[in-house]
Short mmCIF file of C-alpha atoms and ligand atoms in Angstrom, two decimals:
data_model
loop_
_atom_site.label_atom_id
_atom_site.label_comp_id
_atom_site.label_asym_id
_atom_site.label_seq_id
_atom_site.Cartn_x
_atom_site.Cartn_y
_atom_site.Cartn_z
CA UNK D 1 -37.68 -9.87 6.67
CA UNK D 2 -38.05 -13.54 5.53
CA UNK D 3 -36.00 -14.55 3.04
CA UNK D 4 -34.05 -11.78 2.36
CA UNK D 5 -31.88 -13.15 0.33
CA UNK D 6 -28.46 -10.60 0.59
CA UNK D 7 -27.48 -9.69 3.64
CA UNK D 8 -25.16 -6.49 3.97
CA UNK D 9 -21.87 -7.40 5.75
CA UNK D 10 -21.11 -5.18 8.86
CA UNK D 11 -19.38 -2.04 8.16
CA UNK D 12 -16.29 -0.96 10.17
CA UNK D 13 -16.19 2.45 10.19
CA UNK D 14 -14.31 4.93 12.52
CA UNK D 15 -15.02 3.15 16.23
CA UNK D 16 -12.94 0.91 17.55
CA UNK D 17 -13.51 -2.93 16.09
CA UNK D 18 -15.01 -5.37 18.74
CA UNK D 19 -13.48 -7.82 20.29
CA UNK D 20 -15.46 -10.67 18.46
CA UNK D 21 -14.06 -9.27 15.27
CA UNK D 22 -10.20 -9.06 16.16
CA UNK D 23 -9.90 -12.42 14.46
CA UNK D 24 -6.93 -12.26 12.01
CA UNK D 25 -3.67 -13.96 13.63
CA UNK D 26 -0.01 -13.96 12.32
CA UNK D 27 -0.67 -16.22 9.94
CA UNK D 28 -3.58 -14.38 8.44
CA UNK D 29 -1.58 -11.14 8.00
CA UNK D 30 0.79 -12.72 6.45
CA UNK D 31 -1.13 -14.33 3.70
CA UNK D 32 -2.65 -10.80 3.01
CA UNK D 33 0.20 -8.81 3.06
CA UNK D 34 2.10 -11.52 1.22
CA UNK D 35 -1.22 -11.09 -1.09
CA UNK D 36 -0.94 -7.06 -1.26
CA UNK D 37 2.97 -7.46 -1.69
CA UNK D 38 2.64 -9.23 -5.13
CA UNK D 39 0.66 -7.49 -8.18
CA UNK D 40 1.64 -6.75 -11.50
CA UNK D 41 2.36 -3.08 -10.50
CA UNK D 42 5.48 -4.19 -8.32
CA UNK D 43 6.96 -6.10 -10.98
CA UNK D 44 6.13 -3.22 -13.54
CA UNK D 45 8.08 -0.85 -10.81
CA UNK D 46 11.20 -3.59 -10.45
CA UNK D 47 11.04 -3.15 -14.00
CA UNK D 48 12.21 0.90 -13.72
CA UNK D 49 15.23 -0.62 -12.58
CA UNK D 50 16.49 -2.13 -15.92
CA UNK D 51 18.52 -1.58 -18.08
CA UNK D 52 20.49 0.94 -15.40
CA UNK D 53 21.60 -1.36 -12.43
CA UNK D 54 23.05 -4.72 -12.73
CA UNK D 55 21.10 -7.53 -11.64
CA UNK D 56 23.31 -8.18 -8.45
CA UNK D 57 22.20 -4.44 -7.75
CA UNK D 58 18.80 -4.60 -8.54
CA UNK D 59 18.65 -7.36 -5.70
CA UNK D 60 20.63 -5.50 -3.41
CA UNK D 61 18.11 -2.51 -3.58
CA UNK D 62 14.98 -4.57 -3.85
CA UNK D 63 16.17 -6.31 -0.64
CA UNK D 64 17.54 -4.01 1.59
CA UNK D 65 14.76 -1.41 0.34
CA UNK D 66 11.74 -4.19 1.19
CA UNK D 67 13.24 -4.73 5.08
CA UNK D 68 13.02 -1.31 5.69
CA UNK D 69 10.21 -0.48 3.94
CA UNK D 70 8.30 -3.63 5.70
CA UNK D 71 9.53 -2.60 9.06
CA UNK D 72 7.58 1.06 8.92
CA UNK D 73 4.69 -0.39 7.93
CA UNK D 74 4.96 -3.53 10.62
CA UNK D 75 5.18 -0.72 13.06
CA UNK D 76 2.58 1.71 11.92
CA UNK D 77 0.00 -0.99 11.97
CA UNK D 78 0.72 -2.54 15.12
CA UNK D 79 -0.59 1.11 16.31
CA UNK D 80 -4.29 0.19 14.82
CA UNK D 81 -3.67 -3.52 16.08
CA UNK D 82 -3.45 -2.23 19.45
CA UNK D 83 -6.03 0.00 19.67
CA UNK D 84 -8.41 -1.34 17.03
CA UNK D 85 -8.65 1.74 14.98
CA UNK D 86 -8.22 2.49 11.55
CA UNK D 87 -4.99 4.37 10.12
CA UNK D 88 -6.65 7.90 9.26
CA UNK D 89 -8.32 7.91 13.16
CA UNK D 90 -4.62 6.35 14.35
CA UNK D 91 -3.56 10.14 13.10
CA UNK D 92 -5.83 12.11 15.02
CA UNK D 93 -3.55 11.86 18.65
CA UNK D 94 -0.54 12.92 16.60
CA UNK D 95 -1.42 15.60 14.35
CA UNK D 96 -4.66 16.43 16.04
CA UNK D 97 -8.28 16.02 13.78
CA UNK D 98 -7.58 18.51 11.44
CA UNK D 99 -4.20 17.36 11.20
CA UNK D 100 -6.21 14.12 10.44
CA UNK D 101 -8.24 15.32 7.70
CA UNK D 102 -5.11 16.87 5.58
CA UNK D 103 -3.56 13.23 5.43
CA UNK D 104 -7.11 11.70 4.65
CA UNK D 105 -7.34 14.19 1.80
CA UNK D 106 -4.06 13.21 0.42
CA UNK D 107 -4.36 9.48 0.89
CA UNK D 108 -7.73 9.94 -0.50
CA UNK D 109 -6.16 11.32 -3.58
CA UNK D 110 -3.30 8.81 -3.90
CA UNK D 111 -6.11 5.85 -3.67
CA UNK D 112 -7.89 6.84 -6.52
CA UNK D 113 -4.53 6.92 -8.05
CA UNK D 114 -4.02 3.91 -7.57
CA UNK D 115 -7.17 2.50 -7.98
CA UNK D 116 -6.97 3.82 -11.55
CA UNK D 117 -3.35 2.46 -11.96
CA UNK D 118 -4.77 -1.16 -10.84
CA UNK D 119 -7.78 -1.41 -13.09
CA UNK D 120 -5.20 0.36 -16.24
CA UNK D 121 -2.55 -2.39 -15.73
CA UNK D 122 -5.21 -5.49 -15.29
CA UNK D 123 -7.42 -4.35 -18.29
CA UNK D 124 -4.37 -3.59 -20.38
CA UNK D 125 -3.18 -6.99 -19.59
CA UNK D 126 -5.74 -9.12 -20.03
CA UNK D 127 -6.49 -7.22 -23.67
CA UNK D 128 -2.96 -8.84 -24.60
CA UNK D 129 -4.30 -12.06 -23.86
CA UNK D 130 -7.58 -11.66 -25.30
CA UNK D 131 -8.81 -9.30 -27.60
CA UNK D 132 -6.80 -6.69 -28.27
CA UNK D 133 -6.87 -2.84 -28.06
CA UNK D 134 -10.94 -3.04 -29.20
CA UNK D 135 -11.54 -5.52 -25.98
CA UNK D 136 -9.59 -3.25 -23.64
CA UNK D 137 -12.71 -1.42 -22.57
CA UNK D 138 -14.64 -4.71 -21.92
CA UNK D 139 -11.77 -5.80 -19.73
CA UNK D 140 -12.05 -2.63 -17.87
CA UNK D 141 -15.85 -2.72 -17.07
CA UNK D 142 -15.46 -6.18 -16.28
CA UNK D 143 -11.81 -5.67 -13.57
CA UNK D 144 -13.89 -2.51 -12.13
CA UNK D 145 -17.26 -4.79 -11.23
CA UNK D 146 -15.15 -7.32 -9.93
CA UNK D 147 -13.31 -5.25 -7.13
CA UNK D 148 -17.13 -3.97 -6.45
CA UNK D 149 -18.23 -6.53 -5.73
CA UNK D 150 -14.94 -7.81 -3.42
CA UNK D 151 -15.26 -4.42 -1.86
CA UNK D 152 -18.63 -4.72 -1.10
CA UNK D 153 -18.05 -7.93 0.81
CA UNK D 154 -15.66 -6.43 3.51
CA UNK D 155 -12.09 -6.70 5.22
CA UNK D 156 -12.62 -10.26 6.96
CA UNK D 157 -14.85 -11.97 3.68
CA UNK D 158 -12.01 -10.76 1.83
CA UNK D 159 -8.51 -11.89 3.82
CA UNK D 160 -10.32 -15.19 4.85
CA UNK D 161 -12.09 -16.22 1.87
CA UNK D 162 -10.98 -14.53 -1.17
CA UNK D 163 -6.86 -14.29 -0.58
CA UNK D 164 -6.20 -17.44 1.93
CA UNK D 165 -8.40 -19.81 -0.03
CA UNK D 166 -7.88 -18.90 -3.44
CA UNK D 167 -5.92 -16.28 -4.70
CA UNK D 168 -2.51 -16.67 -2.89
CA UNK D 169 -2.21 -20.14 -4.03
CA UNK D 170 -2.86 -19.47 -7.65
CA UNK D 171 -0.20 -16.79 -7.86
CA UNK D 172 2.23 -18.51 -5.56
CA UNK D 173 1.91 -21.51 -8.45
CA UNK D 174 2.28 -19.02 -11.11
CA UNK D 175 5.38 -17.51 -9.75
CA UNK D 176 7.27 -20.22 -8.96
CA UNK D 177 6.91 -20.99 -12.36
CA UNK D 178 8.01 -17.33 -13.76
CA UNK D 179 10.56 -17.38 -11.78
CA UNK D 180 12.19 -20.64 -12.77
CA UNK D 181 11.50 -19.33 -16.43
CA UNK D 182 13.06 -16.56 -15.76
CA UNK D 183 16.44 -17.86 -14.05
CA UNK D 184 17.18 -20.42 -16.62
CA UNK D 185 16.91 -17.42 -19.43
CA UNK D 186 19.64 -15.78 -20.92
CA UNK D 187 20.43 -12.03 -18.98
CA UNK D 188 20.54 -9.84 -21.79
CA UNK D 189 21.34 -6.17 -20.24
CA UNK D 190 23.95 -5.67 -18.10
CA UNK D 191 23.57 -2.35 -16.35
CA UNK D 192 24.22 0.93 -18.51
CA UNK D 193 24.18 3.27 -15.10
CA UNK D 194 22.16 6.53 -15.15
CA UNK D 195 20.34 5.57 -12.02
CA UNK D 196 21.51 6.14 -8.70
CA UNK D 197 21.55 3.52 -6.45
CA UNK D 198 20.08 5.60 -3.56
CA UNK D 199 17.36 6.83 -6.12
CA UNK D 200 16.29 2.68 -6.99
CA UNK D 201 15.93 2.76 -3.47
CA UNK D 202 13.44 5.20 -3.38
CA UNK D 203 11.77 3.47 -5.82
CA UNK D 204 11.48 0.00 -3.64
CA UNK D 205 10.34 2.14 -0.52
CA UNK D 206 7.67 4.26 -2.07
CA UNK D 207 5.76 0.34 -2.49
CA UNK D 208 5.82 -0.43 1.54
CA UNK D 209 5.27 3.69 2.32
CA UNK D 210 2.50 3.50 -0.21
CA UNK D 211 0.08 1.13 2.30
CA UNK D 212 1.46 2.45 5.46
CA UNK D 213 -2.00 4.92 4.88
CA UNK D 214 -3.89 2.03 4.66
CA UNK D 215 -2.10 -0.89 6.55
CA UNK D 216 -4.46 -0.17 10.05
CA UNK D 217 -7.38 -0.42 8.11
CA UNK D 218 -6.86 -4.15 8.32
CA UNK D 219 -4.46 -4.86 10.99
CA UNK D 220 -7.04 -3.56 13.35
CA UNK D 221 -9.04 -6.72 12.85
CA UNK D 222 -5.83 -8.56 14.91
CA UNK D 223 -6.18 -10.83 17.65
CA UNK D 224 -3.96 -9.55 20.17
CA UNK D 225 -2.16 -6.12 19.50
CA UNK D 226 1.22 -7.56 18.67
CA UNK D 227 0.50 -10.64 16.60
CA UNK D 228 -0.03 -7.88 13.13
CA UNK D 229 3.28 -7.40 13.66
CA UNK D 230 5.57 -10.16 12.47
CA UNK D 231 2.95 -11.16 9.88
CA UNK D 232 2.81 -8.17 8.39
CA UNK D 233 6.99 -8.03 8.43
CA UNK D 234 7.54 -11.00 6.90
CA UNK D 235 4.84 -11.17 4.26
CA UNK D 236 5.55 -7.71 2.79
CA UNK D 237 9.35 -8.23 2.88
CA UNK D 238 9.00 -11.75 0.83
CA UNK D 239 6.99 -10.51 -1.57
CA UNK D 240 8.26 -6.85 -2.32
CA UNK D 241 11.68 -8.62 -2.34
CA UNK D 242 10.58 -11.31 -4.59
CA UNK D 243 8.44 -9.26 -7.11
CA UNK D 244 11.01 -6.40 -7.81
CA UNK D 245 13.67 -8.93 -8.14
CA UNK D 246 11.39 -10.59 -10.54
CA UNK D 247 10.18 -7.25 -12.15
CA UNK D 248 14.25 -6.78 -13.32
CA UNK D 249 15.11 -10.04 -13.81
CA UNK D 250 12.40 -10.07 -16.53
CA UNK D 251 12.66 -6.85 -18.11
CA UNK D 252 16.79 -7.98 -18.40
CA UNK D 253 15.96 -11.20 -20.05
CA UNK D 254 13.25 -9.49 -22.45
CA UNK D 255 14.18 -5.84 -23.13
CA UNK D 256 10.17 -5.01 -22.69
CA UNK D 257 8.75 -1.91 -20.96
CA UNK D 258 5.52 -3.34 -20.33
CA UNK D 259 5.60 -6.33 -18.00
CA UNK D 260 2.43 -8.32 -18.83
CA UNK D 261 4.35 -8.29 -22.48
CA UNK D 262 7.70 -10.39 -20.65
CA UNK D 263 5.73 -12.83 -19.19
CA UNK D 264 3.77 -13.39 -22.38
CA UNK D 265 6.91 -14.10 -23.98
CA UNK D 266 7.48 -16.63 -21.65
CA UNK D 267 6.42 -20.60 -21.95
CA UNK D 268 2.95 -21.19 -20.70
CA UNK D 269 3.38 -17.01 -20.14
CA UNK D 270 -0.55 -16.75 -20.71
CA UNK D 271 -1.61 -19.10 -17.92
CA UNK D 272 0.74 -17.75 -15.47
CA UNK D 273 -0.33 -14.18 -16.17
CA UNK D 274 -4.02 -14.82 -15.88
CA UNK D 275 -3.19 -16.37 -12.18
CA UNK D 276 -1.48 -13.18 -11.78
CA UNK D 277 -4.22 -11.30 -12.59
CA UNK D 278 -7.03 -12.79 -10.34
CA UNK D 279 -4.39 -12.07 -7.50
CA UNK D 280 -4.05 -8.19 -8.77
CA UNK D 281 -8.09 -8.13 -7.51
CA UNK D 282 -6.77 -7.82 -3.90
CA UNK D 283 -4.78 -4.95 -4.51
CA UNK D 284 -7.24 -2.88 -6.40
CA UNK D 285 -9.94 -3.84 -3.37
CA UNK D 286 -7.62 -2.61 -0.67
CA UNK D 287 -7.33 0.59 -2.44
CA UNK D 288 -11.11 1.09 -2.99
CA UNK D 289 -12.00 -0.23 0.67
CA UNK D 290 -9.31 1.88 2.00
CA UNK D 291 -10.58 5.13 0.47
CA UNK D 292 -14.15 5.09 1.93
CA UNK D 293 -12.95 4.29 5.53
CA UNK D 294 -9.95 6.81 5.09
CA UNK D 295 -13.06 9.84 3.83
CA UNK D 296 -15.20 8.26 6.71
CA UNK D 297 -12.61 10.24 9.18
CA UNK D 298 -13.87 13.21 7.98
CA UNK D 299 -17.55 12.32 7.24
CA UNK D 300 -18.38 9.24 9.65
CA UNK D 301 -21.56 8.61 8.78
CA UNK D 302 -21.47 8.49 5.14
CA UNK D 303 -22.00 4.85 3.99
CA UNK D 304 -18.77 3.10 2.71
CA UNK D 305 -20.94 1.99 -0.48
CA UNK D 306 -21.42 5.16 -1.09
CA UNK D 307 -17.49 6.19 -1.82
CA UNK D 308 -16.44 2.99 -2.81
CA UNK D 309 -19.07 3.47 -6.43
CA UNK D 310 -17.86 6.73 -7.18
CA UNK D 311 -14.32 5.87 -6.77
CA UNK D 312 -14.27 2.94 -8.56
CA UNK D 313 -15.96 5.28 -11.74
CA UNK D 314 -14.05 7.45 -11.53
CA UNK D 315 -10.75 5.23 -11.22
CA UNK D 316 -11.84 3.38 -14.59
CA UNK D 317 -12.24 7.00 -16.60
CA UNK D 318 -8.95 7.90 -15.23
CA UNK D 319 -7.15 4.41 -15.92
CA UNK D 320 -9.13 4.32 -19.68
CA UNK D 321 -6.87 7.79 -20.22
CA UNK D 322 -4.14 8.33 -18.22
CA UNK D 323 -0.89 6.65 -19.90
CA UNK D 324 1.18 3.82 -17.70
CA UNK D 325 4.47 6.05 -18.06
CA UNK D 326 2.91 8.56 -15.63
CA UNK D 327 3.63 6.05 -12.92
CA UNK D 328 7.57 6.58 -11.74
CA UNK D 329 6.01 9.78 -11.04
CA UNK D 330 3.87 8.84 -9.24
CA UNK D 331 5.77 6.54 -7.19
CA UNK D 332 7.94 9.20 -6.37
CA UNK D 333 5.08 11.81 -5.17
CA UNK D 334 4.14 9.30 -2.87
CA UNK D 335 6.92 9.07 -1.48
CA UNK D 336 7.53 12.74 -1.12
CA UNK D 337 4.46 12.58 0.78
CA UNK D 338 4.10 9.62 3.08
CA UNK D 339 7.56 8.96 3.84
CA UNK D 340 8.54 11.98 6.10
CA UNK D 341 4.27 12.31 7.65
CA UNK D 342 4.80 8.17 9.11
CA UNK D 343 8.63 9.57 10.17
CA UNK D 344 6.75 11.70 12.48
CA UNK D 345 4.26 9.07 13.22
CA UNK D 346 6.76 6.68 14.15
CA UNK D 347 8.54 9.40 16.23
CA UNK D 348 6.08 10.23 18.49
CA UNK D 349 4.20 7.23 18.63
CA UNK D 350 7.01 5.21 19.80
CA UNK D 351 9.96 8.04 20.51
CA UNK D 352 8.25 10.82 22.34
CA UNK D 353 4.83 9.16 23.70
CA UNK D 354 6.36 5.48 24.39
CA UNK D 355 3.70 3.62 22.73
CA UNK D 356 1.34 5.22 25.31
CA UNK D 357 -2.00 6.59 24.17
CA UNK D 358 -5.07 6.96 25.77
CA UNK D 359 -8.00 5.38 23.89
CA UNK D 360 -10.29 8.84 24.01
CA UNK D 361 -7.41 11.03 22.24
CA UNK D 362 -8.29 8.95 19.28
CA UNK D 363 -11.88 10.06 19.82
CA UNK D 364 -13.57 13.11 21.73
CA UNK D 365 -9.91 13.73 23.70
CA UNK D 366 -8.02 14.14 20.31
CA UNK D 367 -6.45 17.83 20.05
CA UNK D 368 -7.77 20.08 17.07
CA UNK D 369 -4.12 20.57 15.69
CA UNK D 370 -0.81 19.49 16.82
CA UNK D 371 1.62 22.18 14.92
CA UNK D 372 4.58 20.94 16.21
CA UNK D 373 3.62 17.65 14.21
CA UNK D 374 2.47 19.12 11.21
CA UNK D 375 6.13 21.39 10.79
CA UNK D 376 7.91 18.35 11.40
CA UNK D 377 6.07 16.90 8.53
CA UNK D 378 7.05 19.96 6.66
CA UNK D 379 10.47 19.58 7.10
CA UNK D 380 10.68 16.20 6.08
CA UNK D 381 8.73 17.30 2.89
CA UNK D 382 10.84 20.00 2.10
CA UNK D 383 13.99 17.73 2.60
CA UNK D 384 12.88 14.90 0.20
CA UNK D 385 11.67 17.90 -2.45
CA UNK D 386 15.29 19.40 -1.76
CA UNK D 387 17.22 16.33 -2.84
CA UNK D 388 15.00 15.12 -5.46
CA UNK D 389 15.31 18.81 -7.40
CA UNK D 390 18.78 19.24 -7.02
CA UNK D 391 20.82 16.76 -5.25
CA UNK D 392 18.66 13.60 -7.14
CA UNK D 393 21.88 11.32 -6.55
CA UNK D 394 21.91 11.59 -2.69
CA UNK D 395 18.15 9.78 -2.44
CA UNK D 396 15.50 11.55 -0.83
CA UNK D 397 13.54 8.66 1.00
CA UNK D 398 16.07 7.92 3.93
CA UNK D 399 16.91 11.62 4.64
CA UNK D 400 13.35 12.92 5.00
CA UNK D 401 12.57 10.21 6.92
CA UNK D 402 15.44 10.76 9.49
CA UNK D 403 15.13 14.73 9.59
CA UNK D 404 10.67 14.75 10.52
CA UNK D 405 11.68 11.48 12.89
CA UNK D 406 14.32 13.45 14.21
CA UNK D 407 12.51 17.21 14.09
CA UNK D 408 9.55 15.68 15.86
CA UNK D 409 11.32 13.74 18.45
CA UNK D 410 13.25 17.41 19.45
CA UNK D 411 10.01 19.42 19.49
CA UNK D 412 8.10 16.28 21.70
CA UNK D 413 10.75 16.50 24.14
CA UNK D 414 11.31 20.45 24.37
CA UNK D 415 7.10 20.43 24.18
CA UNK D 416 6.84 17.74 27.19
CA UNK D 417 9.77 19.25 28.77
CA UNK D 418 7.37 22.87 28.81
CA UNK D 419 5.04 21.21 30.42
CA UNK D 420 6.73 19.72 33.36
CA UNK D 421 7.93 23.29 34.03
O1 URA B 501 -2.55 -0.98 -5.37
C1 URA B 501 -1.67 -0.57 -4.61
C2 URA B 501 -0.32 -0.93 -4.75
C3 URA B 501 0.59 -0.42 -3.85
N1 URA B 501 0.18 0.41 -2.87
C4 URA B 501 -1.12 0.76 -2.72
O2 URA B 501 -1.47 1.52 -1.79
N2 URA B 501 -2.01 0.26 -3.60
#
C-alpha cells in the first residue's frame, strides 16, 4: 500500500536467523551486554552486600563472581551464535522439546518477574525526582509505554540504534561521575559480618545466570559464530563488576536501602540518575522481547506483539504492588533454578557432544525428552535447595553447578558408551 506510513519490523521467531541478519560483531555485543550489565537493579543487588562485608570483600565477590558468571553466559550464547537460534530452541537437542517447554515456562515466569521488578525500580525512582508517591503511577504508565514501544521495534533497531548511539554513552557519563563521587566520600560501614562470603557470591552470579535464558536471543544475530563470544565476556564482566562494586560502595558511604535515594544524595545526584534511568529502558526491553520469543517455543506462530502487551500489563500491576524487599528472594530462586539447568547445558553441549550438533535436532530431529538431562538438572536443583536450607554458609551456586555438570557428563558418557555396544 502507498504510503503506509509504519512499517512492522521483521520478527525473529523460532527458525534460524538469515545470513543477511547475522550483523552484530564483537564490538556490538559488547556495547549491549555492557548496556544489559548496568541498571539500577545491579547496583540495588551490590547494595545487599552492605553493611555485612567490607568493602575490600564486596570487590572481591563482585569480581571474581562477574568472571565466572560472564564466562557461562559467553559460552551459552556462542551456542545460538553458531547455529542462529534462539536460547529456548538451543534447549530442545539437550533436554528434548518437552524438556524445552519446562525451561520456557520457568523463564517465562522469571521474565515477568523481572519485567515487573524493572518498571517498580524506574517508576519508584523517577517519583523521587519528580513528584512524589502521587506521581508514581504516572511514572509507571509512562516506563511501561516506553519499553513498548522499544520492544516493538526489535533486537537489531534496538542494539544499533537505541544502546550504541544513545544510551551507553549517557550512562557511561553518568557513572564516571558517581563513581568519582563516590570514591572521594567518606566509607561509613565497615563490615558487621552475618553474610557469608560464599552466599554474596551467589548473589553476584544469580545477575549473569539470570540472562543466560535469554542471552541467544540476541547473540544469534552474530556475524560469525565465535565473534558473540569475547564481546559478550568482556562487556558483562565490566559492568557486573563495576555496578555491584558501585552498588556497596554507595550504600557504605550513605547507609540507604534504596539506591536511587544514595545517588540523590549525591552532587548533581538528580542528573546522573535520570541518565541512569533512560539506560534501565534496555533492560526492561530485553526482558519483555525475551518472553514472547522464549513462549514462541511452545506456540510458534503466535505473534510476538501479542505476548509482549500482556506482559508488559501485567508486569506494571505486579510492580504497582509487589514491595522491592521481595527481590533477594528472588535473586536467589533464580539461581536455584538456572544455575544447575545451563550446568547441564554446558556439559553436554561442550563435555559430552563436543560442540557438535546437527542443525535438524534443533528442529524436526530434536528428541521428545532427554531424561538423563532433565535428572541431572534435578540433582543440581536439589543440591543448591540442600545448601541453601541447611548448610546456607557453604554457597549453593558453585556446588549445583559442578554436581548437574558433573551428573550429566557421567550419564552422556555411560549413555553414548550404550550405544556403541
Ligand atoms: O532486567 C533484568 C536484569 C537482570 N537479568 C534479567 O534477566 N533481566
Amino acid at each position: 500500500m502507498p504510503g503506509k506510513l509504519l512499517r512492522a519490523p521483521p520478527e525473529w521467531g523460532v527458525e534460524p536467523v538469515s545470513e543477511d541478519a547475522r550483523i552484530l560483531r564483537a564490538i556490538d555485543f559488547f556495547f549491549l551486554w555492557f548496556s544489559l550489565g548496568v541498571g539500577l537493579l545491579v547496583l540495588q543487588a551490590g547494595a545487599l552486600m552492605i553493611p555485612s562485608l567490607t568493602i575490600e570483600q564486596a570487590l572481591l565477590i563482585s569480581l571474581s563472581g562477574s568472571i565466572l558468571g560472564s564466562l557461562l553466559l559467553a559460552l551459552a550464547g556462542s551456542i545460538g551464535s553458531k547455529y542462529g537460534v534462539p536460547t529456548m530452541v538451543s534447549l530442545r537437542p539437550i533436554f528434548g522439546t518437552y524438556g524445552s517447554y519446562l525451561a520456557t515456562i520457568l523463564n517465562f515466569i522469571q521474565l515477568v518477574g523481572w519485567t515487573a521488578f524493572e518498571l517498580k525500580v524506574m517508576s519508584d525512582s523517577a517519583s523521587l525526582i519528580f513528584g512524589g508517591e502521587t506521581f508514581r503511577i504516572l511514572w509507571l504508565v509512562l516506563f511501561s509505554f516506553i519499553v513498548l514501544i522499544l520492544a516493538i521495534g526489535g533486537p537489531l533497531a534496538f542494539v544499533r540504534k537505541w544502546i550504541e548511539r544513545f544510551a551507553v554513552w549517557l550512562v557511561l557519563l553518568s557513572t564516571i561521575w558517581i563513581t568519582y563521587q563516590a570514591f572521594t566520600s567518606e566509607v561509613r560501614s565497615q563490615g558487621t559480618g552475618g553474610l557469608p562470603l560464599t552466599l554474596a557470591l551467589d548473589l553476584v552470579i544469580a545477575m549473569p545466570i539470570s540472562w543466560m535464558p535469554l542471552v541467544s536471543d540476541y547473540n544469534r544475530f552474530s556475524v560469525r559464530g565465535r565473534s558473540s563470544f569475547l564481546g559478550t565476556l568482556v562487556g558483562y564482566t565490566v559492568a557486573n563488576t563495576w555496578f555491584y562494586f558501585l552498588g556497596a560502595i554507595l550504600a557504605a558511604i550513605s547507609g540507604q536501602q534504596f539506591i536511587a535515594a544514595s545517588i540523590l544524595s549525591l552532587y548533581l545526584g538528580g542528573v546522573a540518575l535520570i541518565a541512569i534511568l533512560v539506560d534501565e529502558t534496555d533492560n526492561a526491553y530485553a526482558d519483555v522481547y525475551s518472553s514472547a520469543v522464549s513462549l514462541q517455543n511452545i506456540f510458534p506462530k503466535l505473534r510476538q506483539w501479542k505476548i509482549i502487551v500482556p506482559v508488559i500489563s501485567i508486569s506494571a500491576v505486579i510492580a504497582f504492588f509487589v514491595p522491592l524487599s521481595n527481590y533477594e528472594w528472588f535473586l536467589l530462586m533464580i539461581g536455584a533454578s538456572f544455575i544447575p539447568l545451563f550446568g547441564v547445558v554446558i556439559s553436554e553441549y561442550f563435555l559430552v557432544r563436543r560442540s557438535n550438533i546437527e542443525l535438524g535436532e534443533f528442529y524436526e530431529g530434536a528428541p521428545k525428552l532427554v531424561r538423563r538431562s532433565i535428572a541431572s538438572w534435578f540433582v543440581g536443583l536439589l543440591v543448591y535447595s540442600v545448601i541453601a536450607v541447611y548448610f546456607p554458609d557453604l554457597g549453593a551456586s558453585v556446588p549445583s553447578f559442578l554436581s548437574s555438570l558433573l551428573a550429566q557428563y557421567a550419564l552422556g558418557r555411560w549413555e553414548l558408551g550404550l550405544d556403541r555396544s
